[in-house]
Short mmCIF file of C-alpha atoms in Angstrom, two decimals:
data_model
loop_
_atom_site.label_atom_id
_atom_site.label_comp_id
_atom_site.label_asym_id
_atom_site.label_seq_id
_atom_site.Cartn_x
_atom_site.Cartn_y
_atom_site.Cartn_z
CA MET A 799 -14.50 -17.70 0.68
CA SER A 800 -15.55 -14.12 1.20
CA MET A 801 -13.62 -10.96 0.29
CA SER A 802 -13.02 -10.42 4.12
CA GLU A 803 -11.19 -13.79 4.39
CA PRO A 804 -7.47 -14.25 3.91
CA VAL A 805 -6.50 -14.26 0.23
CA PRO A 806 -4.50 -17.17 -1.36
CA THR A 807 -0.77 -17.10 -0.91
CA TRP A 808 0.30 -15.56 -4.27
CA VAL A 809 -2.65 -13.27 -5.04
CA GLY A 810 -1.62 -9.73 -4.98
CA ALA A 811 2.02 -10.48 -5.64
CA THR A 812 3.72 -8.68 -8.50
CA ALA A 813 4.67 -10.46 -11.71
CA LYS A 814 8.38 -9.94 -10.80
CA GLN A 815 7.91 -11.54 -7.31
CA ILE A 816 6.04 -14.47 -8.77
CA SER A 817 8.52 -15.07 -11.63
CA ARG A 818 11.44 -14.80 -9.34
CA ALA A 819 9.92 -17.30 -6.87
CA VAL A 820 9.06 -19.78 -9.48
CA ARG A 821 12.48 -19.56 -11.12
CA ARG A 822 14.13 -20.18 -7.69
CA GLY A 823 11.83 -23.05 -6.83
CA ASP A 824 10.24 -21.13 -3.82
CA ALA A 825 6.83 -21.56 -5.51
CA SER A 826 5.47 -23.64 -8.31
CA ALA A 827 3.68 -22.10 -11.36
CA THR A 828 0.83 -24.60 -10.62
CA ARG A 829 0.43 -23.26 -7.04
CA VAL A 830 0.50 -19.62 -8.26
CA VAL A 831 -2.12 -20.21 -10.85
CA VAL A 832 -4.42 -22.24 -8.63
CA ASP A 833 -4.25 -19.47 -6.08
CA HIS A 834 -5.23 -16.84 -8.72
CA LEU A 835 -8.04 -19.08 -10.14
CA GLU A 836 -9.59 -19.33 -6.58
CA HIS A 837 -9.47 -15.60 -6.31
CA ILE A 838 -11.02 -15.06 -9.78
CA ALA A 839 -13.92 -17.36 -8.72
CA VAL A 840 -14.58 -14.72 -6.01
CA ALA A 841 -13.81 -11.48 -7.82
CA GLU A 842 -15.24 -12.17 -11.24
CA PRO A 843 -18.87 -12.14 -10.18
CA ILE A 844 -18.28 -8.69 -8.71
CA VAL A 845 -16.39 -7.05 -11.74
CA SER A 846 -17.41 -9.30 -14.68
CA ALA A 847 -13.86 -8.66 -16.30
CA LEU A 848 -13.54 -12.05 -18.14
CA ARG A 849 -15.35 -13.50 -21.00
CA THR A 850 -13.73 -16.92 -20.50
CA VAL A 851 -11.93 -18.35 -17.47
CA ARG A 852 -9.56 -21.21 -18.60
CA SER A 853 -9.55 -23.02 -15.28
CA ALA A 854 -8.50 -26.54 -16.10
CA ALA A 855 -6.56 -25.49 -19.25
CA ALA A 856 -4.58 -22.93 -17.19
CA VAL A 857 -3.64 -25.44 -14.55
CA ALA A 858 -2.38 -27.92 -17.19
CA GLU A 859 -0.49 -25.01 -18.77
CA ALA A 860 1.10 -24.14 -15.42
CA GLU A 861 2.12 -27.78 -14.91
CA LYS A 862 4.00 -27.70 -18.16
CA VAL A 863 5.77 -24.46 -17.12
CA ASP A 864 6.96 -26.27 -13.88
CA GLU A 865 8.34 -29.04 -16.17
CA GLN A 866 10.39 -26.64 -18.41
CA PRO A 867 14.15 -27.46 -18.34
CA ASP A 868 15.01 -23.83 -18.88
CA LEU A 869 12.72 -22.53 -16.17
CA ALA A 870 15.45 -20.19 -14.79
CA ASN A 871 15.51 -18.29 -18.16
CA LEU A 872 11.77 -17.58 -18.31
CA PRO A 873 11.22 -13.85 -17.32
CA LEU A 874 7.47 -14.50 -16.62
CA ALA A 875 7.68 -18.04 -15.19
CA GLY A 876 4.40 -18.93 -13.72
CA VAL A 877 2.80 -15.42 -13.96
CA PRO A 878 -0.92 -15.51 -14.56
CA VAL A 879 -2.03 -13.33 -17.38
CA VAL A 880 -5.21 -12.50 -19.28
CA VAL A 881 -5.66 -11.66 -23.00
CA LYS A 882 -8.10 -9.30 -24.63
CA GLU A 883 -10.67 -11.05 -26.63
CA ASN A 884 -9.85 -9.49 -29.92
CA THR A 885 -6.57 -11.24 -29.98
CA ALA A 886 -6.15 -14.84 -31.07
CA VAL A 887 -5.56 -17.52 -28.44
CA ALA A 888 -5.29 -21.02 -29.85
CA GLY A 889 -8.36 -23.22 -29.18
CA LEU A 890 -10.61 -20.23 -28.35
CA PRO A 891 -12.97 -18.03 -30.43
CA THR A 892 -11.61 -14.46 -31.08
CA GLY A 893 -14.86 -12.62 -30.22
CA HIS A 894 -14.06 -8.95 -30.69
CA GLY A 895 -16.90 -8.20 -28.13
CA VAL A 896 -19.55 -9.31 -30.61
CA ASN A 897 -22.10 -11.35 -28.83
CA GLY A 898 -24.48 -11.67 -31.78
CA ALA A 899 -22.03 -13.66 -33.97
CA VAL A 900 -20.11 -16.84 -33.54
CA GLN A 901 -16.47 -16.24 -34.36
CA PRO A 902 -14.21 -19.06 -35.57
CA VAL A 903 -11.81 -20.81 -33.04
CA ALA A 904 -8.29 -19.69 -33.49
CA GLU A 905 -5.90 -22.27 -34.78
CA HIS A 906 -2.84 -20.35 -33.53
CA ASP A 907 -1.79 -17.92 -30.94
CA HIS A 908 -1.24 -14.34 -31.98
CA GLU A 909 2.38 -13.44 -31.85
CA VAL A 910 2.07 -11.43 -28.62
CA VAL A 911 0.34 -14.40 -26.93
CA ARG A 912 3.10 -16.71 -28.23
CA ARG A 913 5.65 -14.38 -26.69
CA LEU A 914 3.89 -14.34 -23.39
CA ARG A 915 3.65 -18.01 -23.15
CA GLY A 916 7.21 -18.40 -24.43
CA ALA A 917 8.22 -16.29 -21.41
CA GLY A 918 6.49 -18.66 -19.01
CA ALA A 919 3.25 -16.70 -18.58
CA VAL A 920 0.05 -18.81 -18.13
CA VAL A 921 -3.19 -17.51 -19.77
CA VAL A 922 -5.94 -17.81 -17.16
CA GLY A 923 -8.67 -16.00 -19.02
CA ILE A 924 -9.88 -13.87 -21.92
CA THR A 925 -11.07 -10.34 -20.98
CA ARG A 926 -14.24 -8.55 -22.06
CA MET A 927 -14.27 -5.58 -24.29
CA PRO A 928 -17.07 -3.38 -25.94
CA GLU A 929 -18.32 -4.38 -29.32
CA LEU A 930 -15.48 -4.06 -31.85
CA GLY A 931 -13.50 -2.02 -29.38
CA LEU A 932 -15.40 1.11 -30.40
CA TRP A 933 -16.26 2.49 -27.00
CA ALA A 934 -14.60 3.91 -23.95
CA VAL A 935 -16.96 1.97 -21.78
CA THR A 936 -16.97 -1.77 -21.44
CA ASP A 937 -20.41 -3.40 -21.62
CA ASP A 938 -22.59 -5.43 -24.01
CA THR A 939 -26.06 -7.08 -24.00
CA SER A 940 -24.79 -9.75 -21.56
CA GLY A 941 -23.80 -7.21 -18.88
CA ALA A 942 -21.24 -4.72 -17.87
CA THR A 943 -17.57 -4.84 -16.70
CA ARG A 944 -17.41 -2.85 -13.49
CA ASN A 945 -14.71 -0.72 -12.01
CA PRO A 946 -13.11 -2.50 -8.88
CA TRP A 947 -12.78 0.85 -7.04
CA ARG A 948 -16.47 1.66 -7.51
CA THR A 949 -18.66 -0.91 -9.15
CA ASP A 950 -21.24 1.67 -10.22
CA ARG A 951 -18.63 3.18 -12.53
CA THR A 952 -17.08 1.99 -15.78
CA PRO A 953 -13.55 0.54 -15.91
CA GLY A 954 -13.22 2.34 -19.26
CA GLY A 955 -12.63 0.82 -22.60
CA SER A 956 -11.90 -0.95 -24.76
CA SER A 957 -9.48 -2.87 -22.68
CA GLY A 958 -11.75 -2.44 -19.80
CA GLY A 959 -11.80 -6.24 -18.77
CA SER A 960 -8.01 -6.21 -18.73
CA ALA A 961 -7.68 -3.11 -16.52
CA ALA A 962 -10.41 -4.44 -14.08
CA ALA A 963 -8.69 -7.83 -13.88
CA VAL A 964 -5.43 -6.20 -12.70
CA ALA A 965 -7.05 -3.70 -10.38
CA SER A 966 -9.06 -6.49 -8.70
CA GLY A 967 -6.03 -8.71 -8.23
CA MET A 968 -6.96 -11.43 -10.67
CA VAL A 969 -3.70 -11.12 -12.44
CA PRO A 970 -0.56 -8.92 -11.96
CA ILE A 971 -0.39 -7.97 -15.61
CA ALA A 972 -2.75 -8.10 -18.49
CA HIS A 973 -2.49 -7.81 -22.25
CA GLY A 974 -4.42 -5.05 -24.00
CA ASN A 975 -4.34 -3.20 -27.25
CA ASP A 976 -4.85 0.40 -27.98
CA GLY A 977 -6.25 2.00 -31.09
CA LEU A 978 -7.68 5.33 -29.82
CA GLY A 979 -6.74 5.11 -26.21
CA SER A 980 -8.00 1.55 -25.40
CA ILE A 981 -5.20 0.86 -22.91
CA ARG A 982 -4.57 4.20 -21.44
CA ILE A 983 -8.25 5.10 -20.72
CA PRO A 984 -9.12 1.94 -18.65
CA ALA A 985 -5.77 2.09 -17.01
CA ALA A 986 -6.59 5.67 -15.82
CA CYS A 987 -10.06 4.51 -14.75
CA CYS A 988 -8.84 1.60 -12.72
CA GLY A 989 -5.63 3.14 -11.20
CA VAL A 990 -3.08 0.86 -12.98
CA VAL A 991 -0.20 1.53 -15.42
CA GLY A 992 -1.13 1.29 -19.13
CA VAL A 993 1.55 1.26 -21.79
CA LYS A 994 0.95 1.84 -25.55
CA PRO A 995 4.14 1.43 -27.32
CA GLY A 996 5.04 3.40 -30.56
CA SER A 997 4.70 1.94 -33.95
CA GLY A 998 6.70 -1.14 -34.77
CA VAL A 999 7.92 -2.00 -31.11
CA VAL A 1000 5.42 -4.80 -30.57
CA PRO A 1001 4.06 -6.95 -33.48
CA ALA A 1002 0.66 -5.48 -34.54
CA ASP A 1003 -2.51 -7.19 -35.64
CA ASP A 1004 -2.38 -9.14 -38.81
CA ASP A 1005 -5.23 -7.01 -39.96
CA THR A 1006 -3.81 -3.79 -38.42
CA ASP A 1007 -4.57 -1.93 -41.63
CA GLU A 1008 -8.23 -2.34 -40.98
CA TRP A 1009 -7.73 0.33 -38.17
CA PHE A 1010 -5.44 2.46 -40.45
CA GLY A 1011 -2.38 1.22 -38.61
CA MET A 1012 -3.33 2.73 -35.26
CA VAL A 1013 -3.67 -0.34 -33.09
CA GLU A 1014 -0.67 -1.21 -30.80
CA HIS A 1015 -0.47 -4.10 -28.37
CA GLY A 1016 0.59 -3.33 -24.86
CA ILE A 1017 0.49 -4.06 -21.13
CA LEU A 1018 -1.61 -3.00 -17.99
CA ALA A 1019 0.05 -3.66 -14.72
CA GLY A 1020 -0.16 -2.64 -11.13
CA CYS A 1021 3.32 -1.16 -10.90
CA VAL A 1022 5.86 0.29 -13.36
CA ALA A 1023 8.35 -2.60 -12.96
CA ASP A 1024 5.79 -5.09 -14.11
CA ALA A 1025 4.82 -2.93 -16.97
CA ALA A 1026 8.37 -2.69 -18.12
CA LEU A 1027 8.80 -6.36 -17.80
CA GLY A 1028 5.68 -7.22 -19.80
CA LEU A 1029 6.55 -4.67 -22.55
CA ASP A 1030 9.99 -6.14 -22.86
CA VAL A 1031 8.54 -9.65 -23.53
CA LEU A 1032 6.00 -8.28 -25.97
CA ALA A 1033 8.70 -6.45 -27.78
CA GLY A 1034 10.88 -9.62 -27.97
CA ARG A 1035 13.57 -7.94 -25.78
CA THR A 1036 15.55 -9.45 -22.86
CA PRO A 1037 14.14 -7.81 -19.90
CA THR A 1038 16.50 -5.26 -18.12
CA PRO A 1039 15.94 -3.01 -15.18
CA LEU A 1040 14.82 0.48 -15.76
CA LYS A 1041 17.56 3.16 -15.26
CA PRO A 1042 16.64 6.57 -13.87
CA PRO A 1043 16.38 9.01 -16.70
CA GLY A 1044 18.60 11.96 -16.97
CA ARG A 1045 17.22 15.53 -16.46
CA LEU A 1046 14.31 15.85 -18.78
CA ARG A 1047 12.44 18.80 -20.17
CA VAL A 1048 8.69 18.20 -19.64
CA ALA A 1049 5.95 19.97 -21.53
CA VAL A 1050 2.81 20.37 -19.57
CA SER A 1051 -0.39 20.76 -21.47
CA LEU A 1052 -4.04 20.90 -20.41
CA ARG A 1053 -5.30 21.75 -23.90
CA SER A 1054 -7.82 19.20 -25.17
CA PRO A 1055 -7.50 17.62 -28.67
CA VAL A 1056 -11.23 17.96 -29.01
CA PRO A 1057 -12.49 21.53 -29.29
CA GLY A 1058 -14.93 22.57 -26.60
CA ILE A 1059 -13.73 20.00 -24.04
CA TRP A 1060 -11.76 21.12 -21.00
CA PRO A 1061 -10.51 19.03 -18.09
CA ASP A 1062 -12.37 19.25 -14.80
CA ALA A 1063 -10.73 20.34 -11.55
CA ALA A 1064 -9.66 16.73 -10.43
CA ASN A 1065 -7.83 16.06 -13.69
CA ARG A 1066 -6.26 19.40 -13.75
CA ASP A 1067 -5.03 18.82 -10.19
CA ALA A 1068 -3.61 15.41 -11.25
CA VAL A 1069 -1.55 17.14 -13.91
CA THR A 1070 -0.28 19.74 -11.37
CA THR A 1071 0.55 17.03 -8.90
CA ALA A 1072 2.52 15.11 -11.47
CA ALA A 1073 4.45 18.19 -12.75
CA ARG A 1074 5.35 19.10 -9.25
CA LEU A 1075 6.66 15.65 -8.45
CA LEU A 1076 8.71 15.63 -11.61
CA VAL A 1077 10.25 18.88 -10.87
CA ALA A 1078 11.06 17.61 -7.29
CA ALA A 1079 12.71 14.65 -8.99
CA GLY A 1080 15.11 16.98 -10.77
CA HIS A 1081 13.27 17.73 -14.07
CA ASP A 1082 12.29 20.93 -15.82
CA ALA A 1083 8.65 21.64 -16.52
CA ALA A 1084 7.06 24.30 -18.69
CA ILE A 1085 3.75 24.95 -20.42
CA GLY A 1086 3.94 23.35 -23.91
CA ASP A 1087 0.90 22.64 -25.97
CA PRO A 1088 0.90 20.39 -29.04
CA GLY A 1089 -0.41 22.01 -32.19
CA TYR A 1090 -3.61 19.87 -32.22
CA ALA A 1091 -5.31 22.63 -34.35
CA SER A 1092 -7.84 20.78 -36.52
CA ALA A 1093 -6.10 17.49 -36.16
CA ALA A 1094 -8.85 15.94 -34.10
CA LEU A 1095 -11.59 17.06 -36.41
CA ARG A 1096 -9.58 15.91 -39.54
CA ASN A 1097 -8.65 12.63 -38.12
CA GLY A 1098 -11.79 11.92 -36.13
CA PRO A 1099 -13.38 10.08 -39.15
CA LEU A 1100 -10.82 7.30 -38.60
CA TRP A 1101 -12.77 6.24 -35.45
CA PHE A 1102 -15.96 5.82 -37.67
CA ALA A 1103 -14.30 4.43 -40.73
CA GLY A 1104 -12.31 1.90 -38.92
CA ALA A 1105 -15.57 0.35 -37.56
CA HIS A 1106 -16.93 0.04 -41.05
CA ARG A 1107 -13.70 -1.64 -42.29
CA LYS A 1108 -13.51 -4.05 -39.30
CA ILE A 1109 -17.06 -5.24 -39.86
CA LEU A 1110 -16.27 -5.93 -43.53
CA ASP A 1111 -12.97 -7.65 -42.49
CA LEU A 1112 -14.86 -9.91 -40.01
CA GLY A 1113 -17.61 -10.66 -42.46
CA LEU A 1114 -20.31 -9.50 -39.99
CA ASP A 1115 -23.86 -8.90 -40.96
CA GLY A 1116 -25.24 -5.61 -39.45
CA ARG A 1117 -28.08 -7.42 -37.84
CA GLN A 1118 -25.49 -9.21 -35.61
CA LEU A 1119 -24.33 -6.03 -34.14
CA GLN A 1120 -25.71 -3.51 -31.56
CA ALA A 1121 -27.51 -0.54 -32.93
CA ARG A 1122 -24.85 1.86 -31.73
CA SER A 1123 -22.16 -0.06 -33.60
CA ARG A 1124 -24.23 -0.27 -36.74
CA ARG A 1125 -24.81 3.41 -36.70
CA HIS A 1126 -21.18 4.11 -36.05
CA ALA A 1127 -20.09 1.98 -38.96
CA ALA A 1128 -22.70 3.47 -41.18
CA VAL A 1129 -21.35 7.02 -40.58
CA GLY A 1130 -17.85 5.64 -41.31
CA ALA A 1131 -18.98 4.24 -44.56
CA ALA A 1132 -20.47 7.64 -45.52
CA MET A 1133 -17.32 9.39 -44.49
CA LEU A 1134 -15.28 7.09 -46.84
CA ARG A 1135 -17.68 7.70 -49.67
CA LEU A 1136 -17.37 11.56 -49.15
CA GLY A 1137 -13.63 11.34 -49.08
CA LEU A 1138 -13.33 12.56 -45.52
CA VAL A 1139 -10.88 9.97 -44.50
CA ARG A 1140 -7.65 11.28 -46.02
CA GLN A 1141 -4.16 10.00 -45.81
CA VAL A 1142 -2.76 13.53 -46.06
CA ASP A 1143 -4.53 14.50 -42.87
CA ARG A 1144 -2.92 11.58 -40.97
CA GLU A 1145 0.43 12.39 -42.38
CA ARG A 1146 0.14 16.11 -41.50
CA TRP A 1147 -0.61 15.39 -37.88
CA ARG A 1148 2.01 12.60 -37.63
CA ALA A 1149 4.73 15.11 -38.96
CA ARG A 1150 3.51 17.80 -36.55
CA ALA A 1151 3.49 15.40 -33.55
CA HIS A 1152 6.91 13.98 -34.37
CA ALA A 1153 8.33 17.46 -34.65
CA PHE A 1154 6.85 18.66 -31.27
CA PHE A 1155 9.67 17.31 -29.22
CA PRO A 1156 12.84 18.46 -31.02
CA SER A 1157 11.10 21.67 -32.36
CA ARG A 1158 9.97 22.85 -28.85
CA ARG A 1159 13.02 21.32 -27.10
CA PHE A 1160 10.92 19.14 -24.91
CA ASP A 1161 11.68 15.47 -24.12
CA VAL A 1162 8.33 14.43 -22.74
CA LEU A 1163 4.63 15.68 -22.78
CA LEU A 1164 2.47 15.54 -19.73
CA THR A 1165 -1.29 15.71 -20.19
CA PRO A 1166 -4.42 14.43 -18.47
CA VAL A 1167 -5.78 11.10 -19.58
CA LEU A 1168 -9.38 11.89 -18.68
CA ALA A 1169 -11.40 15.08 -18.59
CA ALA A 1170 -14.48 14.32 -16.67
CA PRO A 1171 -16.00 11.85 -14.06
CA LEU A 1172 -16.15 8.29 -15.13
CA PRO A 1173 -19.48 7.24 -16.82
CA ARG A 1174 -21.78 4.88 -15.02
CA ALA A 1175 -21.21 1.05 -15.60
CA GLY A 1176 -23.83 -0.53 -17.73
CA GLY A 1177 -26.64 0.58 -19.94
CA TRP A 1178 -24.51 1.83 -22.80
CA ALA A 1179 -24.79 -1.18 -25.16
CA ALA A 1180 -28.63 -0.62 -25.39
CA GLY A 1181 -28.25 3.10 -25.53
CA GLY A 1182 -28.31 5.53 -28.39
CA TRP A 1183 -25.46 6.01 -30.73
CA ALA A 1184 -25.14 9.81 -30.03
CA ALA A 1185 -25.06 9.32 -26.25
CA ASN A 1186 -22.21 6.78 -26.58
CA VAL A 1187 -20.18 8.92 -28.91
CA ALA A 1188 -20.71 12.10 -26.63
CA ALA A 1189 -19.75 10.05 -23.39
CA SER A 1190 -16.53 8.68 -24.91
CA LEU A 1191 -15.45 11.97 -26.33
CA ARG A 1192 -16.39 14.05 -23.20
CA TYR A 1193 -14.50 12.06 -20.60
CA ALA A 1194 -11.66 10.68 -22.51
CA PRO A 1195 -10.34 13.08 -25.32
CA TYR A 1196 -6.65 12.94 -24.70
CA ALA A 1197 -5.35 9.65 -25.88
CA ALA A 1198 -6.40 9.22 -29.59
CA PRO A 1199 -4.03 11.70 -31.28
CA TRP A 1200 -0.97 9.58 -30.31
CA ASN A 1201 -2.23 6.54 -31.90
CA VAL A 1202 -2.58 8.48 -35.17
CA ALA A 1203 0.95 9.79 -34.69
CA GLY A 1204 2.38 6.43 -33.79
CA LEU A 1205 4.17 7.66 -30.78
CA PRO A 1206 4.57 5.91 -27.31
CA ALA A 1207 2.35 7.04 -24.53
CA LEU A 1208 1.40 5.68 -21.20
CA SER A 1209 -1.01 6.25 -18.35
CA VAL A 1210 0.36 6.41 -14.82
CA PRO A 1211 -1.73 6.82 -11.51
CA VAL A 1212 -1.18 9.80 -9.36
CA GLY A 1213 -3.61 9.39 -6.47
CA VAL A 1214 -7.23 9.08 -5.64
CA GLY A 1215 -10.00 11.67 -6.00
CA ALA A 1216 -12.80 12.86 -3.78
CA ASP A 1217 -15.02 10.48 -5.65
CA ARG A 1218 -12.99 7.44 -4.46
CA LEU A 1219 -11.70 6.76 -8.03
CA PRO A 1220 -8.12 6.82 -9.24
CA LEU A 1221 -6.57 9.90 -10.88
CA ALA A 1222 -3.99 9.59 -13.53
CA VAL A 1223 -1.86 11.44 -16.08
CA GLN A 1224 -0.54 10.75 -19.62
CA LEU A 1225 3.11 10.75 -20.61
CA VAL A 1226 3.91 10.98 -24.25
CA GLY A 1227 7.36 10.78 -25.93
CA PRO A 1228 9.17 10.82 -29.21
CA ALA A 1229 9.65 7.57 -31.16
CA GLY A 1230 11.73 5.03 -29.24
CA SER A 1231 11.12 6.58 -25.80
CA GLU A 1232 9.11 3.78 -24.22
CA ARG A 1233 11.67 3.05 -21.48
CA THR A 1234 12.26 6.74 -20.72
CA LEU A 1235 8.51 7.22 -20.19
CA LEU A 1236 8.49 4.08 -17.94
CA ALA A 1237 11.49 5.34 -16.02
CA LEU A 1238 9.72 8.72 -15.48
CA ALA A 1239 6.64 6.87 -14.38
CA GLY A 1240 8.75 4.93 -11.99
CA GLN A 1241 10.00 8.19 -10.39
CA LEU A 1242 6.41 9.23 -10.01
CA GLU A 1243 5.57 5.91 -8.34
CA LEU A 1244 8.64 6.23 -6.03
CA ALA A 1245 7.69 9.73 -4.92
CA ASN A 1246 3.93 9.15 -4.75
CA PRO A 1247 3.16 5.37 -4.34
CA TRP A 1248 -0.34 4.29 -5.33
CA PRO A 1249 -2.23 1.12 -4.21
CA ARG A 1250 -1.83 -1.63 -6.78
CA HIS A 1251 -5.37 -2.92 -6.24
CA ALA A 1252 -8.63 -1.34 -5.44
CA PRO A 1253 -9.08 -1.12 -1.61
CA THR A 1254 -11.79 -3.83 -1.45
CA PHE A 1255 -9.42 -6.34 -3.25
CA PRO A 1256 -6.22 -8.08 -2.03
CA ARG A 1257 -2.84 -6.58 -1.59
CA VAL A 1258 0.59 -8.19 -0.99
CA ALA A 1259 0.36 -8.96 2.76
CA SER A 1260 4.14 -8.78 3.28
CA ALA A 1261 7.34 -8.25 1.30
CA ARG A 1262 8.50 -11.32 -0.58
#
């Protein structure tokens, strides 16, 4: 099978289309999963999104879904999904992107995986990530994950494998997690929707304190409806359709959280486009810059210190890690010893971020996700530490503050740039505003539809 030949029947369908068909008996979960596995066999050598493909196990899992007596009540019945490799899937090692060490096999599913499977989803693979999730590029010593839109560019990180899997049609939705932008950055790179919920909405990692409570599990999807469906499942809620939001006050900001970095013309234009579309949809928009001040500098040590603490938590020997990761963790250890990682700094920024919306009378914040062209794919794992740090900061500075703040944020596509790569914007809201942000993203999608897959990969051939 070549990429020019007809794609299997269910490849390219949305999660909602698949689950509805399986619940009605118009398709079997087994057929859907086999179709996607056949496509994965073709697409995976191109993008290298998956660490593990669960071919036989996924088919067996799908067969069990088809036998479920309560099939009609499963919101993700038969939907193929992938899980990021730092999240436990029973029977598989939880690799954390560390090739130099053998990780123990998980005895139980992480709660988010349990919820996906409980909703009828079938885990077809485990996605690649950079070592320890430290970098905004997804590669390691075994190779690089590539952006389905342009394979010479990165899909972002650290949920780069998840984003590439959705953008290449391997699955309609993917699990990811986000500690400093690790869902939103790759979603922006690959032209898909990426949702980071606020603190407490989705069960966090058992060891979430190792990253200072910043990590949230979320969803990457080709369309807003699928992202909302996936988030409802992860949050343990009964899925309900999104409702159009009322008239919202949108703060528009290009200011970068990282001093000295400014978005390029393409990313400025993406924000302008999104602002105009939202105004046309009936919302109000005005310039409104969050008071980042020195928040990025004061909370920046969390990125380094988190690496040090994660290595200790996993019991890793530094010799098992890439040189860039060793150096990063060593800097973090030094910052901890010097008292540069302070709870008061986090609390100060959280208070300022939470106060931004009521104090400035805004409902939503609109910003870029990225600031510069995507880095190349590959070569980073063997590269120098300083080059890796500079690349991640330079092209993706906008996401991290909202992890520290614990507020919901998402990345939504707004078009394609002159370099044939997607453009995206970030929507941020106050605590509990996940569905408002998704509804707003849905209005952007309706006014300015985007391709759910990269042009060289399959789309839905006809309405289902």
